[in-house]
Short mmCIF file of C-alpha atoms in Angstrom, two decimals:
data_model
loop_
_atom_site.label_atom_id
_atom_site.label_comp_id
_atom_site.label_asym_id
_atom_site.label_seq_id
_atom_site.Cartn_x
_atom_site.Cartn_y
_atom_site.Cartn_z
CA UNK R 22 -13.66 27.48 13.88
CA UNK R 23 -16.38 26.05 11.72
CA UNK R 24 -14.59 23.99 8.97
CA UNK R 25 -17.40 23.90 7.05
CA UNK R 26 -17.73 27.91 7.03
CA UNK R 27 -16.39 28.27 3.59
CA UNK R 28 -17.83 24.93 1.90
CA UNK R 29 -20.78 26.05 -0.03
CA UNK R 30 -20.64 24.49 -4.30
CA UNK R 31 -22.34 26.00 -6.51
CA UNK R 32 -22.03 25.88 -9.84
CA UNK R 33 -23.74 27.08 -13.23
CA UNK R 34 -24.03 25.37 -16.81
CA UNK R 35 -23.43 27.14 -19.54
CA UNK R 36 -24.91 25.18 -22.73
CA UNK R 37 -24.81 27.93 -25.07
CA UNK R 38 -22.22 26.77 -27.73
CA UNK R 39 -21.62 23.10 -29.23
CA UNK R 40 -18.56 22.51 -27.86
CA UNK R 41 -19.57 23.46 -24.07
CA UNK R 42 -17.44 21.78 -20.97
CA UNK R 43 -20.47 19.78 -18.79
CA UNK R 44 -20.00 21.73 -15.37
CA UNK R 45 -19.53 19.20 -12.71
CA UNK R 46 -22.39 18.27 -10.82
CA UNK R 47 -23.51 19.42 -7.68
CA UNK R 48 -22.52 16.00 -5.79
CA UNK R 49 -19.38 16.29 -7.44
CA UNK R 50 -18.79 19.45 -5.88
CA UNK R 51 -20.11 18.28 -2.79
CA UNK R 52 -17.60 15.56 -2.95
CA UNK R 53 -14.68 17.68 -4.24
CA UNK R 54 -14.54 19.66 -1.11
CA UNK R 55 -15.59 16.75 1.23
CA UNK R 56 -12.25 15.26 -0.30
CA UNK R 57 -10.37 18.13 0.06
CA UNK R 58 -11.39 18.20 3.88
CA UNK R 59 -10.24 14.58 4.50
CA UNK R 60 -7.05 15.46 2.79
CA UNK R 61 -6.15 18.35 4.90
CA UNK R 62 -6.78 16.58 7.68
CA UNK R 63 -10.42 18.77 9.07
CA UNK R 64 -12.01 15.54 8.80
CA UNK R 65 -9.93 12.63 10.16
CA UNK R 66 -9.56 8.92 9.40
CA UNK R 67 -11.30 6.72 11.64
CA UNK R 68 -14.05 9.74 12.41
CA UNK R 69 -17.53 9.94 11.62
CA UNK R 70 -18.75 12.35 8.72
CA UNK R 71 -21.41 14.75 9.91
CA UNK R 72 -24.63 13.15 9.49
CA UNK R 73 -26.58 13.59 6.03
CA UNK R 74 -29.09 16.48 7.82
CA UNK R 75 -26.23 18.03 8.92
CA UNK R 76 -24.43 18.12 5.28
CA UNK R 77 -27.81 19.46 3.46
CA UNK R 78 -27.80 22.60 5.54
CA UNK R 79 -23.84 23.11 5.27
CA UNK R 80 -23.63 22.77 1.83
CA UNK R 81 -27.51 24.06 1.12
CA UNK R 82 -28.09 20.99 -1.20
CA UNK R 83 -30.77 17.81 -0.75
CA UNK R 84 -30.55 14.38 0.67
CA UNK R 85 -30.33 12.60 -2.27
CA UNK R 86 -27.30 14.99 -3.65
CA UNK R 87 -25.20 14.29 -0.48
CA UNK R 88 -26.41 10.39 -0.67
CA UNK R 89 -24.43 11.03 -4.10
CA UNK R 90 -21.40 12.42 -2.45
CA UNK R 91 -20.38 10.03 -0.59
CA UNK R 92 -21.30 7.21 -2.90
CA UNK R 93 -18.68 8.91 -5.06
CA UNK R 94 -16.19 8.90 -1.69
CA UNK R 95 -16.97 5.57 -1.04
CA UNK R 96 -15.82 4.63 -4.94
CA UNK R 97 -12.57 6.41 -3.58
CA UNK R 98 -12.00 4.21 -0.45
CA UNK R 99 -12.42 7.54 1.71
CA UNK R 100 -15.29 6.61 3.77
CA UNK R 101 -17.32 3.46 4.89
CA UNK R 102 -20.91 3.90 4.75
CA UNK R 103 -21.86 -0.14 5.15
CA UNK R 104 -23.46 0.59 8.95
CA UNK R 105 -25.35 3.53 7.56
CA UNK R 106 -27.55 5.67 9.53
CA UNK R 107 -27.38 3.07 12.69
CA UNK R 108 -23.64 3.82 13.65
CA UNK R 109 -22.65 6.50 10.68
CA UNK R 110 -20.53 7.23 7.91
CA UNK R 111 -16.78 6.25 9.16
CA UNK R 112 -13.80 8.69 7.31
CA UNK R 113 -10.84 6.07 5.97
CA UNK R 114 -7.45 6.04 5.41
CA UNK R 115 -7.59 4.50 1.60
CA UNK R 116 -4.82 1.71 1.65
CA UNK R 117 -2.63 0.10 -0.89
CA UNK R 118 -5.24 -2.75 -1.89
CA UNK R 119 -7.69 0.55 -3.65
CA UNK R 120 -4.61 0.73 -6.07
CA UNK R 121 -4.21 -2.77 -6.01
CA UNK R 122 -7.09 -4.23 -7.41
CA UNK R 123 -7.50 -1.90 -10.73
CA UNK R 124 -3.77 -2.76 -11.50
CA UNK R 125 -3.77 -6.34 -10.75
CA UNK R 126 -6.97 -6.17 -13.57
CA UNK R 127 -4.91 -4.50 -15.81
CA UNK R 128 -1.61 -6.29 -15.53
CA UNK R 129 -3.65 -9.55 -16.25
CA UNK R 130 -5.54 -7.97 -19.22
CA UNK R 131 -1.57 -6.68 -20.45
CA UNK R 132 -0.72 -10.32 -19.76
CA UNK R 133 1.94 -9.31 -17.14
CA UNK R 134 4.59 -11.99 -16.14
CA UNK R 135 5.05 -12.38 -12.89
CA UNK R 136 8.86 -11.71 -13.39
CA UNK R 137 8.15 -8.30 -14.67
CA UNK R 138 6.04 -7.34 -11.52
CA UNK R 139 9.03 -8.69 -9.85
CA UNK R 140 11.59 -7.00 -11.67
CA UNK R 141 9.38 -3.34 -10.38
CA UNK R 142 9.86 -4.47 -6.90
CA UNK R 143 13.17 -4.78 -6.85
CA UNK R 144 13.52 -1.31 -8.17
CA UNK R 145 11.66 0.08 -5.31
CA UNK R 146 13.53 -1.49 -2.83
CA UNK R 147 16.85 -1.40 -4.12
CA UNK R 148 16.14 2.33 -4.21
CA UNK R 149 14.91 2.30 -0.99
CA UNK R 150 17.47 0.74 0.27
CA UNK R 151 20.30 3.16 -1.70
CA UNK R 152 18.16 6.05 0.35
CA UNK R 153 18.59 3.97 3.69
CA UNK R 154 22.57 3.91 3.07
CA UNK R 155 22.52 7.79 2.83
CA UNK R 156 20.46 8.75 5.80
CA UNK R 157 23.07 6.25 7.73
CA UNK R 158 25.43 9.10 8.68
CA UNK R 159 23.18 11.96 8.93
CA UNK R 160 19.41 10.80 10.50
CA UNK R 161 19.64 9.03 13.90
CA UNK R 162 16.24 7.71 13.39
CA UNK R 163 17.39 5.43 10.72
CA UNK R 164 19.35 3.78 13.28
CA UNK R 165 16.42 3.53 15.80
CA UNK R 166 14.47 2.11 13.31
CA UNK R 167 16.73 -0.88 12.50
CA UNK R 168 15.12 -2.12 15.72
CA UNK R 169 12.13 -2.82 14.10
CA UNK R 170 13.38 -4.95 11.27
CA UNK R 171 15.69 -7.31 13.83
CA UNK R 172 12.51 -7.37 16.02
CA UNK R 173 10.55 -8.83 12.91
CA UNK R 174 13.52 -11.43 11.91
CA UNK R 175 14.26 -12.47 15.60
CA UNK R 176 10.95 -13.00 17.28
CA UNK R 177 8.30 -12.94 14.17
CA UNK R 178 9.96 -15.02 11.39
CA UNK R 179 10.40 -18.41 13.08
CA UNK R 180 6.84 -18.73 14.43
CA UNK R 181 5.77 -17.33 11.05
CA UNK R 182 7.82 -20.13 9.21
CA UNK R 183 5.91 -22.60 11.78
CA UNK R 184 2.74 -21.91 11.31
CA UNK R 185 2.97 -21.80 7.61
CA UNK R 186 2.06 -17.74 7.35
CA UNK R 187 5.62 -16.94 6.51
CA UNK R 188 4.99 -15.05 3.50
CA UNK R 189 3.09 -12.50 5.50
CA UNK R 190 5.78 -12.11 8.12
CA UNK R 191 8.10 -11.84 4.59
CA UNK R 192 6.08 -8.70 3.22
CA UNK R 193 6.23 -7.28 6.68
CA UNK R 194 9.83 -6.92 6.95
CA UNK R 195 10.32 -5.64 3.23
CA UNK R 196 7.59 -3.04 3.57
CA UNK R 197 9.06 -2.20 6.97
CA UNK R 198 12.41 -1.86 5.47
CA UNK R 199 10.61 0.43 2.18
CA UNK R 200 8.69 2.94 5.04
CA UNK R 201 12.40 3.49 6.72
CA UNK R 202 13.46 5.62 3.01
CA UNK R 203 10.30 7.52 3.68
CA UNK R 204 9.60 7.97 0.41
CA UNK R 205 5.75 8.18 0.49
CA UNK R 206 6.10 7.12 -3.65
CA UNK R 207 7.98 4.19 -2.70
CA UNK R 208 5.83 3.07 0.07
CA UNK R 209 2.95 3.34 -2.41
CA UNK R 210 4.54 1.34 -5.34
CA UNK R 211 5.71 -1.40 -2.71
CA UNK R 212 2.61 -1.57 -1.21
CA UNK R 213 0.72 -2.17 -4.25
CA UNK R 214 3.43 -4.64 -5.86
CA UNK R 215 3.27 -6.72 -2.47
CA UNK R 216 -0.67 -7.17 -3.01
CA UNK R 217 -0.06 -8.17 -6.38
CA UNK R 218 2.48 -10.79 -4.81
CA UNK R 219 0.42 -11.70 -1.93
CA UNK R 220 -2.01 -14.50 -3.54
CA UNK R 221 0.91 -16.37 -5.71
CA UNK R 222 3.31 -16.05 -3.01
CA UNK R 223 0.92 -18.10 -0.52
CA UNK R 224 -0.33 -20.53 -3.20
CA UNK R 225 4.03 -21.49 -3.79
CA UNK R 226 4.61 -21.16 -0.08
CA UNK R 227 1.57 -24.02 0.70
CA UNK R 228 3.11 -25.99 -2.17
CA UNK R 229 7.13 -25.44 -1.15
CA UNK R 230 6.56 -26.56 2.28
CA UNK R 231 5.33 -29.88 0.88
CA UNK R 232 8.57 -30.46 0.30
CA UNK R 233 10.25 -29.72 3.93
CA UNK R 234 13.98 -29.29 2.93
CA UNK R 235 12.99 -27.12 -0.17
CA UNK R 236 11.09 -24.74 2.53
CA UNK R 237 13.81 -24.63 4.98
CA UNK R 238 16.49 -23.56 2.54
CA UNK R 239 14.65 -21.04 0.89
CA UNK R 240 13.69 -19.98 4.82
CA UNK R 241 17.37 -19.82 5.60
CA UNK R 242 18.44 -18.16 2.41
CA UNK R 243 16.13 -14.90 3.07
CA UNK R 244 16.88 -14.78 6.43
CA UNK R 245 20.77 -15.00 5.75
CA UNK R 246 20.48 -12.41 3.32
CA UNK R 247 18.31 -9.78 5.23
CA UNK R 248 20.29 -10.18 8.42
CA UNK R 249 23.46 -9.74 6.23
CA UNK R 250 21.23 -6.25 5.05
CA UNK R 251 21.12 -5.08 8.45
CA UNK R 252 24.34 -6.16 9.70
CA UNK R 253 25.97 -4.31 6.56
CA UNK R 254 23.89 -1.26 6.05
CA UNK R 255 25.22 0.79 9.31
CA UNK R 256 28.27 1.53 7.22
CA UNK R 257 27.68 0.44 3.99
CA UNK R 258 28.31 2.90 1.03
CA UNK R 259 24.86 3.80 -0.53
CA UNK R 260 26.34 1.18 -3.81
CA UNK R 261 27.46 -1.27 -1.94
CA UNK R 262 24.17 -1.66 -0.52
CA UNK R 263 22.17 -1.15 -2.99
CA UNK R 264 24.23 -4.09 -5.09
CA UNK R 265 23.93 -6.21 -1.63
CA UNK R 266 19.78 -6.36 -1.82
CA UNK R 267 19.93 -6.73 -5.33
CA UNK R 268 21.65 -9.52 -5.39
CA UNK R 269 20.10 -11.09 -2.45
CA UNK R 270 16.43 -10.21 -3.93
CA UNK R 271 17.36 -11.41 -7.59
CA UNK R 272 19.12 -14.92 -5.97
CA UNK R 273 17.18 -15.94 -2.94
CA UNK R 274 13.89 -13.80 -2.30
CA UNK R 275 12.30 -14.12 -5.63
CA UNK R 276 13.26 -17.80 -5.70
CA UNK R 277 9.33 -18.39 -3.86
CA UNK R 278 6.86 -15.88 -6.95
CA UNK R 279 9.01 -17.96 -9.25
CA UNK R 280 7.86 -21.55 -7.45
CA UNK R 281 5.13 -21.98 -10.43
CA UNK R 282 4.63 -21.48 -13.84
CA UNK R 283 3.64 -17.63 -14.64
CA UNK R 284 0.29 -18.84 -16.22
CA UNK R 285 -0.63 -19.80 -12.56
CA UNK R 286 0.70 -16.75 -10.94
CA UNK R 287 -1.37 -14.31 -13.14
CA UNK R 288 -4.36 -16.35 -12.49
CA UNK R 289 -3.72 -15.86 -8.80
CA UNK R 290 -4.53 -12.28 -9.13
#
């Protein structure tokens, strides 16, 4: 089947009174259903679009109009048109970073502390967490999945702490650990809170492990804590676990976004 069959925008103006809506423009349209293809999956991430020829006789528009179109996909993170006409227009998978960037603007224009942007990731994973607990006795695949985390804490999180990248082995486990309450929301809202967190939580790491002993407790205090998580959550009541991580996250995690003054943390976005 032709999934382009039914994609032909139109669309007509009508500027007869004063207070007349602007009908969308052509690209926009163009767009719209391009969007609405990715979405449903007839065009998939990681896929080519149809070349711009192509496009002009599907849709029955010009060049320049579908040039348009996916300019206003590319503002959307939906495709990748930097090789152009040489390799194509690559489909994407948008990721968290598309929400990220707008936010982290606006959080520093709000004048954000970095304790408040804390205080929303906690939420998220606490209720993550509470969501874990209850799936415990009913989904089997939440207890396949624990694999992953005590893969990340046994065999990624020492070499990590080595090499100085520990806080991106840290932000694996908790957005590992998020994704298991498959809460697409969730995963979203953590995602986007551990960009913000990225850039001040590397700046403190590079200045706590100047001080070796201060970088080894905090190391040891996270790990304690989240291998407490998984050792508890098997049979943990949905409360006590959620009260578990929020302790733990409140006392020992955000211990290292907390390293500086908040002055320097919101300049780090």
């Amino acid at each position: 089947m032709d999934i382009f069959t039914k994609s032909t925008p139109r669309h007509t103006s009508d500027k007869s009174g004063p207070h007349a809506v602007r009908a969308p423009k052509t690209s926009e349209l163009v767009a719209r259903e391009l969007r609405r293809m990715i979405i449903d999956g007839a065009l998939a991430a990681s896929e080519k679009l149809p070349t711009p020829t192509d496009l002009c006789v599907r849709f029955g528009v010009s060049v320049p109009t579908i040039r348009e179109a996916v300019r206003i996909l590319e503002s959307d993170g939906l495709v990748d048109s930097r090789y152009g006409a040489r390799i194509g227009i690559r489909i994407c998978r948008p990721g968290a970073e598309t929400v990220a960037r707008p936010a982290s603007l606006l959080l520093t224009l709000q004048k954000a502390s970095i304790a408040d942007v804390l205080t929303a990731c906690v939420s998220v994973e606490v209720a993550s967490v509470r969501m874990i607990a209850e799936k415990m006795t009913t989904d089997t695949r939440t207890h396949t999945e624990m694999a992953s985390l005590h893969t990340i804490l046994e065999s990624n999180w020492l070499p990590a702490y080595e090499s100085g990248d520990f806080p991106a082995s840290l932000f694996e486990f908790h957005r590992e650990l998020v994704r298991m309450a498959r809460s697409p929301t969730l995963l979203l809202l953590a995602d986007t809170l551990y960009q913000l967190l990225t850039p001040p939580a590397q700046q403190n790491w590079s200045d706590m492990v100047a001080s070796p002993l201060d970088a080894l407790s905090y190391y040891k205090g996270v790990l304690g804590g989240s291998s407490e998580l998984l050792t508890v959550l098997p049979t943990a009541t949905p409360d006590t676990a959620a009260e578990f991580w929020t302790e733990h996250l409140e006392s020992h995690w955000a211990t290292l976004f907390l390293h500086q003054s908040p002055a320097r943390l919101i300049a780090a976005w």
